[in-house]
């Protein structure tokens, strides 16, 4: 069992569909993240949740709606997406409050989204 | 403000040759520095990190990186490349201990020639 699990691994949707991406971490971490990875662009941080509370939203369009019901689960709800939203969406988790060092990120394998 | 630059979007070396992936950073405070690797169809995995202890950091799979403050560099090296090292490598910098402050470089794709 991997530490961070993402489902589905692949998703194809039309611009009028509504779908959701799911992320679950089994590492006992208390922070979770959504990143967008597009071809030839740096990894983009989308949302950060600390102890289930959203602490960062990096100007993400409202057609992306995150949900964090508890420290182990994170969702990304998708609706009326555009073709340019096609990308690999990566979930990550980390442990907060660790003294003496940086909180490293643990990533899932990603959900490959294609918007037609 | 912090930033990170990876020189060379694609590096190709022969199997058994030295691997050198370049990373330069900009930070207003002593930084935390990371190298992550991404194999095809997978997420990112931490290779190694620098957190102000030893300047030469050893990571997994035989990789190491050296923090050079005077050059603001954190280059990744491996003495002898293996076919399984073919992947995308990302350098990252953070000015704080919070992982949400990590900034990633654009990545360098490493190819290994037989």
XYZ file of N, CA and C in Angstrom:
690
model
N 0.865 -1.206 0.000
C 0.000 0.000 0.000
C 0.890 1.241 0.000
N 0.677 2.098 -1.003
C 1.491 3.295 -1.078
C 1.015 4.301 -0.046
N 1.896 5.276 0.255
C 1.570 6.247 1.282
C 0.453 7.192 0.873
N 0.463 7.620 -0.404
C -0.550 8.545 -0.902
C -1.186 7.912 -2.137
N -2.484 7.724 -2.096
C -3.204 7.034 -3.167
C -4.161 7.990 -3.855
N -4.084 8.033 -5.187
C -4.977 8.903 -5.945
C -5.844 8.065 -6.888
N -7.118 8.432 -6.962
C -8.039 7.806 -7.911
C -8.940 8.864 -8.543
N -9.320 8.691 -9.810
C -8.804 7.674 -10.732
C -7.421 8.045 -11.237
N -6.719 7.126 -11.831
C -5.418 7.436 -12.416
C -5.564 8.176 -13.740
N -6.633 7.888 -14.445
C -6.906 8.546 -15.727
C -8.376 8.952 -15.772
N -8.627 10.126 -16.324
C -9.998 10.628 -16.426
C -10.130 11.446 -17.698
N -11.155 11.117 -18.486
C -11.490 11.896 -19.674
C -12.882 12.458 -19.458
N -13.032 13.756 -19.624
C -14.333 14.367 -19.397
C -14.598 15.469 -20.404
N -15.881 15.678 -20.675
C -16.286 16.780 -21.518
C -16.375 18.057 -20.716
N -16.485 19.171 -21.401
C -16.471 20.465 -20.723
C -17.700 20.689 -19.855
N -18.763 19.933 -20.083
C -19.978 20.131 -19.277
C -20.111 19.119 -18.153
N -19.175 18.181 -18.063
C -19.254 17.152 -17.033
C -18.891 17.678 -15.657
N -19.286 16.894 -14.646
C -18.833 17.111 -13.280
C -18.188 15.816 -12.803
N -16.962 15.920 -12.346
C -16.238 14.758 -11.854
C -15.441 15.167 -10.619
N -14.893 14.158 -9.937
C -14.070 14.442 -8.758
C -12.827 13.573 -8.751
N -11.748 14.141 -8.279
C -10.515 13.404 -8.022
C -10.418 13.169 -6.522
N -9.900 11.995 -6.171
C -9.802 11.632 -4.758
C -8.361 11.346 -4.387
N -8.016 11.737 -3.176
C -6.675 11.479 -2.648
C -6.796 10.998 -1.213
N -6.034 9.983 -0.871
C -6.035 9.459 0.502
C -4.590 9.217 0.925
N -4.241 9.692 2.115
C -2.884 9.451 2.609
C -2.930 8.585 3.868
N -1.974 7.652 3.943
C -1.902 6.679 5.036
C -0.649 6.901 5.871
N -0.179 8.138 5.926
C 1.094 8.440 6.568
C 0.936 9.177 7.891
N -0.299 9.441 8.275
C -0.506 10.176 9.517
C -0.153 11.645 9.424
N -0.085 12.176 8.199
C 0.245 13.594 8.005
C -0.959 14.476 8.276
N -0.688 15.770 8.479
C -1.783 16.689 8.786
C -1.896 17.833 7.793
N -1.154 17.752 6.700
C -1.292 18.745 5.635
C -1.405 18.021 4.296
N -2.277 18.538 3.435
C -2.477 17.932 2.119
C -2.524 19.025 1.067
N -2.124 18.664 -0.153
C -1.913 19.645 -1.221
C -2.436 19.112 -2.554
N -2.882 20.019 -3.396
C -3.119 19.719 -4.807
C -2.140 20.526 -5.643
N -1.466 19.821 -6.578
C -0.579 20.454 -7.545
C -1.082 20.127 -8.946
N -0.810 21.048 -9.873
C -1.090 20.824 -11.288
C 0.245 20.737 -12.025
N 0.389 19.690 -12.830
C 1.609 19.532 -13.621
C 1.244 19.493 -15.099
N 1.592 20.564 -15.791
C 1.351 20.654 -17.231
C 2.667 20.500 -17.973
N 2.574 20.087 -19.224
C 3.780 19.892 -20.028
C 4.557 21.206 -20.126
N 5.860 21.104 -19.917
C 6.785 22.225 -20.102
C 6.510 23.415 -19.187
N 5.838 23.180 -18.065
C 5.605 24.235 -17.075
C 6.006 23.729 -15.703
N 6.461 24.627 -14.830
C 6.795 24.198 -13.463
C 5.564 23.676 -12.732
N 5.805 22.880 -11.748
C 4.740 22.370 -10.898
C 4.026 23.555 -10.235
N 2.697 23.570 -10.325
C 1.922 24.678 -9.785
C 1.148 24.241 -8.554
N 1.397 24.909 -7.437
C 0.632 24.641 -6.231
C -0.764 25.250 -6.386
N -1.800 24.440 -6.133
C -3.183 24.925 -6.270
C -3.783 25.229 -4.899
N -3.825 24.244 -4.038
C -4.484 24.385 -2.736
C -3.641 23.712 -1.656
N -3.757 24.260 -0.438
C -3.115 23.667 0.730
C -4.139 23.564 1.845
N -4.174 22.417 2.500
C -5.018 22.219 3.669
C -4.143 21.815 4.838
N -4.278 22.532 5.946
C -3.603 22.198 7.197
C -4.668 21.840 8.225
N -4.584 20.634 8.765
C -5.580 20.195 9.752
C -7.002 20.454 9.233
N -7.269 20.080 7.995
C -8.576 20.165 7.321
C -8.975 21.590 6.941
N -8.189 22.578 7.299
C -8.551 23.954 6.962
C -7.736 24.435 5.754
N -8.423 25.053 4.812
C -7.713 25.549 3.639
C -6.873 26.751 4.018
N -5.591 26.693 3.745
C -4.702 27.788 4.091
C -4.155 28.508 2.874
N -4.247 27.895 1.715
C -3.772 28.562 0.510
C -4.650 28.197 -0.682
N -4.918 29.202 -1.487
C -5.613 29.037 -2.762
C -4.888 29.963 -3.721
N -4.096 29.375 -4.588
C -3.235 30.195 -5.440
C -3.969 30.651 -6.695
N -4.995 31.466 -6.486
C -5.739 32.064 -7.600
C -6.253 31.013 -8.573
N -6.771 29.939 -8.009
C -7.282 28.857 -8.846
C -8.716 29.183 -9.273
N -9.061 28.975 -10.541
C -10.434 29.253 -10.997
C -11.463 28.461 -10.211
N -12.647 29.022 -10.081
C -13.688 28.411 -9.250
C -14.226 27.110 -9.838
N -13.889 26.793 -11.086
C -14.307 25.509 -11.644
C -13.574 24.340 -10.986
N -12.554 24.670 -10.181
C -11.882 23.673 -9.346
C -12.304 23.939 -7.903
N -12.888 22.937 -7.256
C -13.395 23.112 -5.901
C -12.829 22.025 -4.997
N -11.945 22.369 -4.062
C -11.373 21.337 -3.187
C -12.274 21.060 -1.994
N -12.079 19.873 -1.439
C -12.793 19.487 -0.216
C -11.875 18.611 0.613
N -11.808 18.901 1.906
C -10.955 18.119 2.797
C -11.766 17.739 4.034
N -12.456 16.599 4.002
C -13.322 16.215 5.124
C -12.563 15.820 6.380
N -11.341 15.345 6.220
C -10.488 14.997 7.372
C -9.036 15.028 6.919
N -8.124 14.827 7.848
C -6.702 14.970 7.527
C -6.183 13.896 6.587
N -6.968 12.856 6.337
C -6.492 11.762 5.491
C -7.054 11.794 4.083
N -8.078 12.598 3.845
C -8.745 12.591 2.552
C -8.820 13.992 1.958
N -8.629 14.032 0.659
C -8.691 15.297 -0.069
C -9.344 15.032 -1.414
N -10.277 15.900 -1.773
C -10.960 15.777 -3.060
C -10.740 17.044 -3.892
N -10.834 16.871 -5.199
C -10.849 18.015 -6.098
C -12.040 17.837 -7.026
N -13.061 18.660 -6.804
C -14.279 18.590 -7.608
C -14.115 19.461 -8.855
N -14.491 18.881 -9.992
C -14.260 19.518 -11.282
C -15.593 19.759 -11.998
N -15.785 20.955 -12.509
C -17.005 21.216 -13.283
C -16.760 22.309 -14.294
N -17.358 22.133 -15.463
C -17.232 23.052 -16.601
C -15.778 23.409 -16.871
N -14.954 22.376 -16.995
C -13.539 22.607 -17.247
C -13.293 22.987 -18.702
N -12.092 23.493 -18.953
C -11.656 23.885 -20.279
C -10.562 22.936 -20.763
N -10.369 22.831 -22.079
C -9.301 21.939 -22.586
C -7.927 22.261 -21.996
N -7.666 23.524 -21.696
C -6.355 23.885 -21.139
C -6.174 23.396 -19.701
N -7.236 22.860 -19.117
C -7.128 22.274 -17.773
C -6.594 20.850 -17.821
N -6.446 20.303 -19.013
C -5.869 18.968 -19.157
C -4.450 18.969 -18.607
N -4.179 18.046 -17.688
C -2.882 18.019 -17.005
C -2.834 16.808 -16.087
N -1.698 16.655 -15.442
C -1.559 15.660 -14.378
C -1.782 16.383 -13.055
N -2.734 15.915 -12.280
C -3.032 16.526 -10.989
C -2.442 15.646 -9.894
N -1.550 16.235 -9.138
C -0.826 15.511 -8.108
C -1.295 15.931 -6.729
N -1.515 14.950 -5.908
C -1.831 15.169 -4.501
C -0.560 14.900 -3.689
N -0.370 15.634 -2.629
C 0.779 15.420 -1.757
C 0.364 15.632 -0.314
N 1.165 15.100 0.594
C 0.918 15.330 2.019
C 2.249 15.596 2.714
N 2.156 16.189 3.885
C 3.357 16.427 4.689
C 2.963 16.502 6.152
N 3.988 16.440 7.008
C 3.756 16.545 8.433
C 4.095 17.955 8.867
N 3.206 18.622 9.539
C 3.454 19.968 10.033
C 4.037 19.899 11.436
N 4.714 20.998 11.800
C 5.180 21.115 13.168
C 6.415 20.316 13.464
N 7.102 19.820 12.436
C 8.341 19.086 12.659
C 9.459 20.093 12.883
N 10.092 20.020 14.015
C 11.122 21.004 14.314
C 12.440 20.607 13.673
N 13.217 21.607 13.358
C 14.571 21.359 12.895
C 14.691 20.913 11.457
N 13.656 21.012 10.691
C 13.805 20.571 9.304
C 12.623 20.967 8.464
N 12.807 20.904 7.168
C 11.735 21.265 6.252
C 10.735 20.148 6.144
N 9.481 20.495 5.998
C 8.439 19.501 5.824
C 8.439 18.989 4.407
N 9.026 17.836 4.176
C 9.084 17.329 2.818
C 7.724 16.819 2.376
N 7.532 16.802 1.075
C 6.277 16.391 0.480
C 6.326 14.931 0.043
N 5.212 14.248 0.251
C 5.049 12.878 -0.221
C 3.921 12.910 -1.256
N 4.235 12.475 -2.470
C 3.294 12.601 -3.582
C 2.597 11.291 -3.899
N 1.361 11.416 -4.397
C 0.686 10.308 -5.030
C 1.157 10.179 -6.470
N 0.620 9.187 -7.181
C 1.042 8.944 -8.558
C 0.340 9.840 -9.563
N -0.655 10.563 -9.117
C -1.297 11.531 -9.991
C -2.526 11.007 -10.696
N -3.371 11.937 -11.079
C -4.553 11.658 -11.906
C -4.383 12.421 -13.217
N -4.317 11.677 -14.308
C -4.140 12.296 -15.638
C -5.502 12.686 -16.183
N -5.733 13.989 -16.289
C -7.029 14.509 -16.716
C -6.955 15.006 -18.144
N -7.907 14.575 -18.957
C -8.046 15.074 -20.322
C -9.437 15.667 -20.479
N -9.493 16.931 -20.878
C -10.767 17.619 -21.072
C -10.989 17.793 -22.571
N -12.092 17.243 -23.055
C -12.364 17.298 -24.495
C -13.264 18.471 -24.841
N 12.358 37.238 -2.442
C 11.560 36.112 -2.921
C 12.480 34.989 -3.372
N 12.009 33.801 -3.189
C 12.823 32.647 -3.548
C 12.509 32.202 -4.967
N 13.494 31.587 -5.618
C 13.293 31.022 -6.948
C 14.330 29.946 -7.168
N 14.101 29.130 -8.168
C 15.046 28.066 -8.493
C 15.114 27.916 -10.001
N 16.328 27.741 -10.512
C 16.566 27.603 -11.948
C 17.322 26.318 -12.216
N 16.772 25.508 -13.096
C 17.468 24.302 -13.516
C 17.999 24.533 -14.924
N 19.293 24.396 -15.079
C 19.927 24.629 -16.372
C 19.880 23.357 -17.200
N 19.214 23.456 -18.343
C 19.096 22.292 -19.214
C 17.816 21.536 -18.951
N 16.901 21.589 -19.894
C 15.642 20.863 -19.728
C 15.832 19.380 -20.051
N 16.905 19.046 -20.755
C 17.160 17.660 -21.127
C 18.665 17.397 -21.088
N 19.027 16.347 -20.381
C 20.414 15.914 -20.299
C 20.487 14.445 -20.698
N 21.451 14.120 -21.549
C 21.616 12.743 -22.005
C 23.051 12.295 -21.707
N 23.191 11.160 -21.055
C 24.516 10.617 -20.748
C 24.533 9.136 -21.099
N 25.714 8.612 -21.255
C 25.870 7.178 -21.511
C 25.813 6.406 -20.200
N 25.362 5.186 -20.280
C 25.331 4.325 -19.100
C 26.757 4.205 -18.552
N 26.882 4.391 -17.238
C 28.198 4.343 -16.616
C 28.907 5.671 -16.517
N 28.398 6.674 -17.198
C 29.015 8.010 -17.173
C 28.524 8.809 -15.976
N 29.236 9.903 -15.712
C 28.864 10.806 -14.626
C 27.572 11.542 -14.969
N 26.696 11.652 -13.985
C 25.480 12.449 -14.126
C 25.675 13.755 -13.358
N 25.389 14.872 -14.024
C 25.440 16.182 -13.383
C 24.216 16.970 -13.815
N 23.342 17.261 -12.868
C 22.159 18.073 -13.124
C 22.296 19.350 -12.310
N 22.153 20.479 -13.006
C 22.458 21.765 -12.384
C 21.220 22.455 -11.825
N 21.437 23.080 -10.667
C 20.367 23.822 -10.011
C 20.966 25.036 -9.316
N 20.412 26.193 -9.605
C 20.772 27.419 -8.892
C 19.527 28.007 -8.247
N 19.724 28.599 -7.088
C 18.579 29.103 -6.343
C 18.788 30.559 -5.962
N 17.695 31.176 -5.608
C 17.724 32.519 -5.061
C 16.871 32.525 -3.806
N 17.447 33.023 -2.715
C 16.706 33.030 -1.460
C 17.230 34.143 -0.570
N 16.344 34.798 0.133
C 16.732 35.904 1.011
C 17.158 35.429 2.392
N 16.912 34.174 2.687
C 17.305 33.583 3.968
C 17.943 32.237 3.668
N 18.657 31.669 4.655
C 19.209 30.320 4.411
C 18.103 29.361 3.998
N 18.292 28.742 2.863
C 17.190 27.938 2.320
C 17.231 26.475 2.738
N 16.085 25.833 2.557
C 16.042 24.379 2.492
C 16.033 24.029 1.000
N 16.766 23.013 0.614
C 16.865 22.638 -0.792
C 16.574 21.153 -0.963
N 15.935 20.832 -2.069
C 15.485 19.466 -2.315
C 15.770 19.071 -3.762
N 15.944 17.770 -3.958
C 15.857 17.177 -5.285
C 14.798 16.079 -5.218
N 13.866 16.153 -6.182
C 12.841 15.128 -6.331
C 13.031 14.468 -7.689
N 12.614 13.198 -7.784
C 12.655 12.470 -9.046
C 11.251 11.993 -9.398
N 10.937 12.037 -10.679
C 9.643 11.563 -11.162
C 9.869 10.557 -12.279
N 9.556 9.304 -12.016
C 9.635 8.272 -13.041
C 8.364 8.325 -13.882
N 8.403 7.803 -15.102
C 7.231 7.879 -15.980
C 5.960 7.364 -15.316
N 4.907 8.131 -15.465
C 3.576 7.781 -14.955
C 3.529 7.625 -13.434
N 4.395 8.347 -12.763
C 4.391 8.305 -11.302
C 4.454 9.719 -10.736
N 4.241 9.821 -9.430
C 4.388 11.103 -8.757
C 5.843 11.381 -8.442
N 6.083 12.488 -7.741
C 7.447 12.859 -7.374
C 7.869 12.134 -6.100
N 9.153 11.804 -6.037
C 9.720 11.103 -4.887
C 10.970 11.859 -4.429
N 11.098 12.068 -3.136
C 12.248 12.798 -2.621
C 13.532 11.986 -2.794
N 14.540 12.618 -3.423
C 15.868 12.008 -3.574
C 16.750 12.359 -2.379
N 16.759 13.653 -2.051
C 17.580 14.134 -0.944
C 17.157 15.552 -0.595
N 17.619 16.005 0.605
C 17.308 17.377 1.006
C 18.451 17.960 1.829
N 18.618 19.255 1.729
C 19.598 20.004 2.503
C 18.852 20.892 3.485
N 19.244 20.764 4.773
C 18.559 21.554 5.806
C 19.559 22.206 6.749
N 20.647 22.712 6.230
C 21.677 23.479 6.935
C 22.605 22.621 7.791
N 22.628 21.357 7.590
C 23.605 20.490 8.270
C 24.816 20.351 7.329
N 25.235 19.175 7.006
C 26.373 18.959 6.119
C 26.081 19.504 4.728
N 27.085 20.118 4.106
C 26.863 20.705 2.784
C 26.804 19.652 1.688
N 27.409 18.491 1.915
C 27.305 17.397 0.958
C 26.229 16.442 1.461
N 25.189 16.314 0.672
C 24.035 15.529 1.077
C 23.960 14.275 0.226
N 23.843 13.150 0.878
C 23.698 11.887 0.155
C 22.234 11.473 0.142
N 21.801 10.983 -1.013
C 20.416 10.588 -1.148
C 20.283 9.130 -1.537
N 19.105 8.811 -2.037
C 18.850 7.437 -2.441
C 19.409 7.173 -3.833
N 19.570 5.894 -4.171
C 19.977 5.466 -5.511
C 21.350 6.003 -5.934
N 22.211 6.299 -4.969
C 23.574 6.716 -5.280
C 23.742 8.179 -5.649
N 22.693 8.954 -5.551
C 22.774 10.386 -5.864
C 23.271 11.182 -4.658
N 23.921 12.290 -4.946
C 24.301 13.232 -3.906
C 24.294 14.644 -4.486
N 24.224 15.621 -3.590
C 24.217 17.016 -4.018
C 25.033 17.826 -3.025
N 25.668 18.882 -3.523
C 26.488 19.720 -2.675
C 25.946 21.143 -2.651
N 25.728 21.641 -1.455
C 25.269 23.013 -1.270
C 26.475 23.945 -1.288
N 26.465 24.886 -2.244
C 27.543 25.869 -2.336
C 26.928 27.261 -2.221
N 27.064 27.830 -1.035
C 26.440 29.120 -0.780
C 27.020 30.205 -1.680
N 28.334 30.182 -1.869
C 28.981 31.235 -2.664
C 28.513 31.223 -4.112
N 28.103 30.058 -4.588
C 27.641 29.933 -5.970
C 26.115 29.843 -6.052
N 25.455 29.877 -4.931
C 23.994 29.668 -4.837
C 23.580 28.480 -5.700
N 24.297 27.370 -5.507
C 24.026 26.190 -6.322
C 23.772 24.967 -5.449
N 23.095 24.016 -6.041
C 22.790 22.743 -5.366
C 22.714 21.683 -6.461
N 23.827 21.428 -7.118
C 23.862 20.498 -8.262
C 23.772 19.051 -7.789
N 23.108 18.242 -8.577
C 22.906 16.826 -8.295
C 23.884 16.003 -9.117
N 24.539 15.040 -8.485
C 25.494 14.208 -9.196
C 25.316 12.743 -8.843
N 25.792 11.908 -9.774
C 25.879 10.470 -9.534
C 27.080 9.990 -10.339
N 28.003 9.263 -9.733
C 29.245 8.904 -10.422
C 29.046 8.050 -11.672
N 28.063 7.142 -11.624
C 27.900 6.205 -12.716
C 26.411 6.008 -13.007
N 25.980 6.460 -14.177
C 24.554 6.390 -14.527
C 24.121 4.970 -14.848
N 22.884 4.683 -14.469
C 22.269 3.389 -14.783
C 21.009 3.652 -15.582
N 20.620 2.667 -16.384
C 19.429 2.833 -17.220
C 18.210 3.212 -16.396
N 18.126 2.701 -15.180
C 16.939 2.967 -14.355
C 16.901 4.403 -13.833
N 17.973 5.164 -14.055
C 17.983 6.564 -13.620
C 17.243 7.483 -14.580
N 16.831 6.958 -15.722
C 16.099 7.777 -16.686
C 14.784 8.254 -16.065
N 14.635 9.549 -15.937
C 13.468 10.127 -15.254
C 13.541 11.642 -15.374
N 12.553 12.309 -14.776
C 12.549 13.775 -14.675
C 12.999 14.140 -13.268
N 13.888 15.109 -13.173
C 14.441 15.505 -11.881
C 14.090 16.960 -11.606
N 13.604 17.209 -10.407
C 13.169 18.549 -10.032
C 13.956 19.036 -8.827
N 14.526 20.219 -8.966
C 15.144 20.902 -7.847
C 14.090 21.800 -7.205
N 14.141 21.960 -5.887
C 13.157 22.788 -5.203
C 13.802 23.522 -4.044
N 13.253 24.686 -3.720
C 13.776 25.513 -2.634
C 12.640 25.946 -1.733
N 12.959 26.069 -0.453
C 11.980 26.562 0.501
C 12.676 27.485 1.483
N 12.021 28.605 1.794
C 12.601 29.543 2.748
C 12.087 29.295 4.154
N 11.206 28.355 4.313
C 10.677 28.081 5.635
C 10.533 26.593 5.823
N 10.124 26.208 7.012
C 9.984 24.788 7.301
C 8.651 24.240 6.826
N 7.782 25.110 6.335
C 6.490 24.632 5.846
C 6.620 24.144 4.414
N 6.099 22.971 4.166
C 6.189 22.394 2.819
C 5.395 23.198 1.807
N 4.446 23.995 2.267
C 3.650 24.779 1.324
C 4.452 25.922 0.725
N 5.648 26.172 1.269
C 6.488 27.239 0.737
C 7.524 26.718 -0.258
N 7.429 25.453 -0.623
C 8.395 24.880 -1.543
C 8.105 25.355 -2.965
N 9.152 25.856 -3.638
C 9.063 26.281 -5.035
C 9.868 25.305 -5.878
N 9.249 24.789 -6.952
C 9.896 23.802 -7.796
C 10.496 24.439 -9.043
N 11.608 23.870 -9.515
C 12.147 24.235 -10.804
C 11.354 23.590 -11.927
N 11.741 23.901 -13.150
C 11.005 23.416 -14.321
C 11.305 21.963 -14.649
N 12.334 21.411 -14.029
C 12.649 20.004 -14.251
C 13.702 19.793 -15.322
N 14.449 18.696 -15.172
C 15.425 18.262 -16.177
C 15.165 16.797 -16.477
N 14.941 16.517 -17.761
C 14.715 15.120 -18.163
C 16.063 14.471 -18.413
N 16.348 13.396 -17.702
C 17.606 12.663 -17.849
C 17.379 11.419 -18.703
N 18.105 11.327 -19.798
C 18.075 10.148 -20.654
C 19.399 9.417 -20.538
N 19.344 8.099 -20.579
C 20.544 7.281 -20.461
C 20.731 6.495 -21.758
N 21.874 6.659 -22.395
C 22.174 5.937 -23.630
C 22.866 4.617 -23.298
N 22.456 3.541 -23.962
C 23.087 2.231 -23.668
C 24.572 2.218 -24.021
